[in-house]
mmCIF file of C-alpha atoms in Angstrom:
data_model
loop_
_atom_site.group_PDB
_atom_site.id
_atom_site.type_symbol
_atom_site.label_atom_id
_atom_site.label_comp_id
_atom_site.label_asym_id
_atom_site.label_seq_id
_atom_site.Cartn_x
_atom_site.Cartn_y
_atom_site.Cartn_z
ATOM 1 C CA UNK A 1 107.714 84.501 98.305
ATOM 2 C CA UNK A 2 108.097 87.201 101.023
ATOM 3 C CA UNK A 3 105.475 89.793 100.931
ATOM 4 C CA UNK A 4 105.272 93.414 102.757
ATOM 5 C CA UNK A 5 102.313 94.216 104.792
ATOM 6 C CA UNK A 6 99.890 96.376 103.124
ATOM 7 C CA UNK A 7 100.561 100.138 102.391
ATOM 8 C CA UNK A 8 98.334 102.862 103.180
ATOM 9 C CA UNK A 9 100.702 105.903 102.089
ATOM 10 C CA UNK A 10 103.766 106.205 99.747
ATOM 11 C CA UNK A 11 106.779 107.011 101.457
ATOM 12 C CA UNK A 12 109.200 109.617 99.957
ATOM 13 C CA UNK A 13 112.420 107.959 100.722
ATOM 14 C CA UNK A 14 115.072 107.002 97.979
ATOM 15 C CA UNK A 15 114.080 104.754 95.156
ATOM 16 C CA UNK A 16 116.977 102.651 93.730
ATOM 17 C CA UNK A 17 116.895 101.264 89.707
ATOM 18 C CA UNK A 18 118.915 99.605 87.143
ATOM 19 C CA UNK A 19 118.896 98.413 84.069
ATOM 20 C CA UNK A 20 119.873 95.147 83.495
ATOM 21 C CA UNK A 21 120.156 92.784 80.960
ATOM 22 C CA UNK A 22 117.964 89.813 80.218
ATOM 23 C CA UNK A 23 117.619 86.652 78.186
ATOM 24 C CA UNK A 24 114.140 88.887 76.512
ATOM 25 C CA UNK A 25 116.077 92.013 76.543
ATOM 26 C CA UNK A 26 116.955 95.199 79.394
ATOM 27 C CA UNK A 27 115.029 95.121 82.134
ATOM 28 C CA UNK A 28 114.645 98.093 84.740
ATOM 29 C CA UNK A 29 114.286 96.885 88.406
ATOM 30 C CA UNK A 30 113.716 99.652 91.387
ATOM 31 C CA UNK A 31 113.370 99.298 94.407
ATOM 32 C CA UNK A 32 112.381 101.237 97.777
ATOM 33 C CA UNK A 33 113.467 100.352 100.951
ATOM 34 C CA UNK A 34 110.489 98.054 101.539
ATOM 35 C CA UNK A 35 111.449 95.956 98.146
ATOM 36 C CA UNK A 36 111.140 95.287 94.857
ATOM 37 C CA UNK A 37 108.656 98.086 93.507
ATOM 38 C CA UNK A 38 108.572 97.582 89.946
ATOM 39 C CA UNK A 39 110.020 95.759 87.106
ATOM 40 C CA UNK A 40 109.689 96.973 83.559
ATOM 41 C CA UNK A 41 110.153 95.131 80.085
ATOM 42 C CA UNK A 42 112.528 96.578 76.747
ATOM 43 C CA UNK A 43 114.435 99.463 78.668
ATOM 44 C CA UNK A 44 115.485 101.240 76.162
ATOM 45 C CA UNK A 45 116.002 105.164 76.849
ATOM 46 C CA UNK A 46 112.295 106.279 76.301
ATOM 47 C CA UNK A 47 110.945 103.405 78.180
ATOM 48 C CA UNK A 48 113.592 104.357 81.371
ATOM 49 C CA UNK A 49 112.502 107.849 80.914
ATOM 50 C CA UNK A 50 108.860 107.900 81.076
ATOM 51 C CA UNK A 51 109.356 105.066 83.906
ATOM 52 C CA UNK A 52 111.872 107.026 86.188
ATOM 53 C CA UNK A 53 109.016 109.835 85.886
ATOM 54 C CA UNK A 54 106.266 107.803 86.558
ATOM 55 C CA UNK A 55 108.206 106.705 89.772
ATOM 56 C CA UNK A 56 109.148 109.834 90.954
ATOM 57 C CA UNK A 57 105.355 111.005 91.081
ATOM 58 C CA UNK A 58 104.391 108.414 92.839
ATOM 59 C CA UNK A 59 107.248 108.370 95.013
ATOM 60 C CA UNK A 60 108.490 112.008 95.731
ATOM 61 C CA UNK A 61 111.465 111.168 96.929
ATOM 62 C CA UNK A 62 115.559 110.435 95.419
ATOM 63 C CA UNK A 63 116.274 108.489 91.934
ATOM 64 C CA UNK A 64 119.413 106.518 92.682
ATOM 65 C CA UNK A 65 120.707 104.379 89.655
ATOM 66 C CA UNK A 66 122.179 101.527 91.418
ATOM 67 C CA UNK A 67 122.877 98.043 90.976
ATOM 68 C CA UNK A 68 123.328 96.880 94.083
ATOM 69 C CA UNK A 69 121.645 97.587 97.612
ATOM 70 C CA UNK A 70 118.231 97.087 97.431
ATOM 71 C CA UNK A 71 118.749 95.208 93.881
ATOM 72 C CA UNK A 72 121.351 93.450 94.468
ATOM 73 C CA UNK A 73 119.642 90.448 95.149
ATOM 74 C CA UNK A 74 116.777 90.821 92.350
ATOM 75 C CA UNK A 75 119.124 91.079 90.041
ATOM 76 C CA UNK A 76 120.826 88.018 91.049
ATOM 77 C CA UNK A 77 117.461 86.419 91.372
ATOM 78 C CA UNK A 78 116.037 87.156 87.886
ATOM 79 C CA UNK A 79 120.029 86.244 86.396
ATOM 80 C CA UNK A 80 119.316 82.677 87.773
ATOM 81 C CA UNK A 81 115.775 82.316 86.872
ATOM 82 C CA UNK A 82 117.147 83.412 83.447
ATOM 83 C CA UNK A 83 119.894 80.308 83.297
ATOM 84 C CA UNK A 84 117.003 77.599 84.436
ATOM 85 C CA UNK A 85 118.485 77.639 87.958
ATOM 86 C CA UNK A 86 115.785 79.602 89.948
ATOM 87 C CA UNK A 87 111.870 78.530 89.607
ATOM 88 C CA UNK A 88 110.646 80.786 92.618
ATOM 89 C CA UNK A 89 111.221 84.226 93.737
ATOM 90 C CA UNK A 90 112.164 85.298 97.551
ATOM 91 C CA UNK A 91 112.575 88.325 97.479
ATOM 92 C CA UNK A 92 110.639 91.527 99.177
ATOM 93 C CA UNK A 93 108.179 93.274 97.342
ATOM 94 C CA UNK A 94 107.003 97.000 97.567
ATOM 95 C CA UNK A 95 103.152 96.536 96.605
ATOM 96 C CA UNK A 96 102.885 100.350 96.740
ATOM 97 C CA UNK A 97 101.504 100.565 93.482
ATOM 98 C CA UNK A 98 99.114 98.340 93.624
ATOM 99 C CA UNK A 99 95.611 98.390 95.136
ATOM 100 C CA UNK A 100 92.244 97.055 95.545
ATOM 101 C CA UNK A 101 90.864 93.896 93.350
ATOM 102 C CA UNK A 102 94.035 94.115 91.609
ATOM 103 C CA UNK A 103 96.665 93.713 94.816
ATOM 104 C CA UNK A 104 94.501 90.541 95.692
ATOM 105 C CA UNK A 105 95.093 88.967 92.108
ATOM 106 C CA UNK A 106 98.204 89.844 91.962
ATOM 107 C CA UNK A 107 99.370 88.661 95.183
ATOM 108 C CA UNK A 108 97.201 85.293 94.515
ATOM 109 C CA UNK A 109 99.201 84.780 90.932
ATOM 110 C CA UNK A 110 102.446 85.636 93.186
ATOM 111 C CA UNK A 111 101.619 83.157 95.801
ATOM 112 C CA UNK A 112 99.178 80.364 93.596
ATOM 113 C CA UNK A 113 100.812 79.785 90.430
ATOM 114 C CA UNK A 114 104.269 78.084 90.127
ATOM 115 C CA UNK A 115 107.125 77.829 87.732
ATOM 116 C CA UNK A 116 105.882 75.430 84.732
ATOM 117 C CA UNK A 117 102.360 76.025 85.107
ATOM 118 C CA UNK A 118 99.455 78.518 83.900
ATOM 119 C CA UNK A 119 96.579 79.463 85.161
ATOM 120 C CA UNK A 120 93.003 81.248 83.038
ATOM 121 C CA UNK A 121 91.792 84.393 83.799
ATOM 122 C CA UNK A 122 88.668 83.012 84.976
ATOM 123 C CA UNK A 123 90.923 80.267 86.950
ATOM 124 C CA UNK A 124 92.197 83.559 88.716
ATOM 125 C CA UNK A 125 88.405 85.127 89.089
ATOM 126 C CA UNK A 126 87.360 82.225 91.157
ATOM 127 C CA UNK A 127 90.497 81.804 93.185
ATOM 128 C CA UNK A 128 90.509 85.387 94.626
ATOM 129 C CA UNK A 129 86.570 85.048 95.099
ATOM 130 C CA UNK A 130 85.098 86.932 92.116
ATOM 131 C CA UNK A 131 84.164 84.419 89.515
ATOM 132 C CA UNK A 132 82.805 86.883 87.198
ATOM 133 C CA UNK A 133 85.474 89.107 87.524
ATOM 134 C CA UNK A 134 87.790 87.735 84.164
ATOM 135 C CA UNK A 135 87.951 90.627 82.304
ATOM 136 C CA UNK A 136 89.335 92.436 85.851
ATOM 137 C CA UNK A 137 91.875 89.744 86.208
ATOM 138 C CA UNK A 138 93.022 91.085 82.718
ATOM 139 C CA UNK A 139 92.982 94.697 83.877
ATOM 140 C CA UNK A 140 95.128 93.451 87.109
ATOM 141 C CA UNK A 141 97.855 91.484 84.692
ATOM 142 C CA UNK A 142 97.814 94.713 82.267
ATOM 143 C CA UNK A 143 98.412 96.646 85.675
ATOM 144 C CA UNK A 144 100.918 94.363 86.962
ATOM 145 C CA UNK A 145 104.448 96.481 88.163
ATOM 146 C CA UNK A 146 106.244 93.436 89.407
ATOM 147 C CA UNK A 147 106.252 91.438 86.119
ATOM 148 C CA UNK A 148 108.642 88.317 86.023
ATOM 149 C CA UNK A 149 108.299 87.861 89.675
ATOM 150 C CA UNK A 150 104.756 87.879 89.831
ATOM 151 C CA UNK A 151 103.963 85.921 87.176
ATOM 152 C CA UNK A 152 101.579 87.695 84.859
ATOM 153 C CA UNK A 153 102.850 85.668 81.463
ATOM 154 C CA UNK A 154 101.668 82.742 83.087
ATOM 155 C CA UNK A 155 97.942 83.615 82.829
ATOM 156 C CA UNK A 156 96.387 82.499 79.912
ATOM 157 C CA UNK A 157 93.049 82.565 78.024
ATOM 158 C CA UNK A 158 90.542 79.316 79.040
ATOM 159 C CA UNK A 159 90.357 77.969 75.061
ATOM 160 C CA UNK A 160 94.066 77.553 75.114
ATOM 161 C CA UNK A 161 95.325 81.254 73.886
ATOM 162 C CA UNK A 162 98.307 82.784 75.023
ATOM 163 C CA UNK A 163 96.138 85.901 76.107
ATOM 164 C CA UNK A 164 97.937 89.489 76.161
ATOM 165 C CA UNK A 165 101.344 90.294 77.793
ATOM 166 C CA UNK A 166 102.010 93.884 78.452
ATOM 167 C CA UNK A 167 105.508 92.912 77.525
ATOM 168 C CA UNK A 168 104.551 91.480 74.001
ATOM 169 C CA UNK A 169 103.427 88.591 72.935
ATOM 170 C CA UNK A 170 106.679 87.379 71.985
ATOM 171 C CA UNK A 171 108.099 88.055 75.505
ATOM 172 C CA UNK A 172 105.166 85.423 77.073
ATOM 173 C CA UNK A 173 106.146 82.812 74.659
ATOM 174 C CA UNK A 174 109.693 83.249 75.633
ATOM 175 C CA UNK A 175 108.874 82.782 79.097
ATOM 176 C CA UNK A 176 106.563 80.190 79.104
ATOM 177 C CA UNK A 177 109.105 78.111 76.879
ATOM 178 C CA UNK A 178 111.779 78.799 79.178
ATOM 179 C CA UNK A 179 109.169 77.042 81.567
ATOM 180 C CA UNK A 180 108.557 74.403 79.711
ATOM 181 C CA UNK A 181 104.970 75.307 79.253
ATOM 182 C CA UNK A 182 105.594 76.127 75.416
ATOM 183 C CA UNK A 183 108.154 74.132 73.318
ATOM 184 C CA UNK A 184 111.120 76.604 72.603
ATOM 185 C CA UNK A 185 110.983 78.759 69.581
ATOM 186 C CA UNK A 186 112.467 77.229 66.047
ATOM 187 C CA UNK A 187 114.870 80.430 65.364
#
């Protein structure tokens, strides 16, 4: 997976987004023109309202709804990870809106923890040098603006729980059985 350098300021150039649809319902990708900034879970009309708003304050610059450009390839990415075809992500990411503890576990899930497989929050903890630090490793995955293509559903709980999902709990199962990690759903 291709990763930016580290940001130290927001830039307040044009961010692209589009909703598109997905095997666990609409998704909204943006993008800036450093990468993938953000993907967001169930897009229906209140969800791509308070998100569009949320990216304009941090971004202070243009809204542009548009599926291609900068998303063109996303979208084409998360379409074939959707049909089985795709198991890793290469595409840029914007980790703008990420800091800290949180960029660190984040970019460790990105980089650490491959199609078909989970990982614990504690698992995580230790990996990114903080092996007390599970319930922060939660806070990270709860934080997490690049779902899908960093990973979050594939952190689970060390007893064998699913864990949360900020995109439902329904949403990790789907994932993880589209994995192979879970069996697929009865109905």
């Amino acid at each position: 997976m291709e990763h930016e350098k580290p940001v130290t300021e927001r830039s307040a150039g044009r961010v692209e987004w589009a909703v598109v649809p997905s095997a666990i319902g609409p998704l909204l990708l943006a993008a800036t023109d450093r990468g993938l900034v953000s993907v967001v879970f169930h897009a229906d009309e209140r969800v791509r309202e308070r998100t569009l708003e949320r990216l304009a304050t941090a971004f202070g610059g243009e809204l542009v709804e548009s599926a291609s450009g900068r998303l063109a390839e996303p979208i084409r990415q998360l379409a074939a990870y959707f049909d089985g075809g795709l198991r890793s992500f290469d595409v840029k990411l914007d980790w703008t809106l990420v800091t800290g503890f949180n960029r660190q576990v984040l970019r460790e899930l990105a980089d650490g923890v491959p199609y078909g497989t989970v990982v614990g929050y504690g698992d995580l903890a230790r990996r990114v040098g903080q092996p007390a630090a599970a319930q922060a490793v939660g806070a990270a995955m709860g934080s997490n603006p690049l779902p899908l293509v960093v990973p979050c559903h594939r952190v689970v709980e060390s007893d064998g729980g699913i864990g949360g999902f900020g995109g439902g709990l329904e949403t990790k199962r789907r994932l993880l059985a589209l994995e192979g990690v879970l069996p697929e759903p009865l109905f």
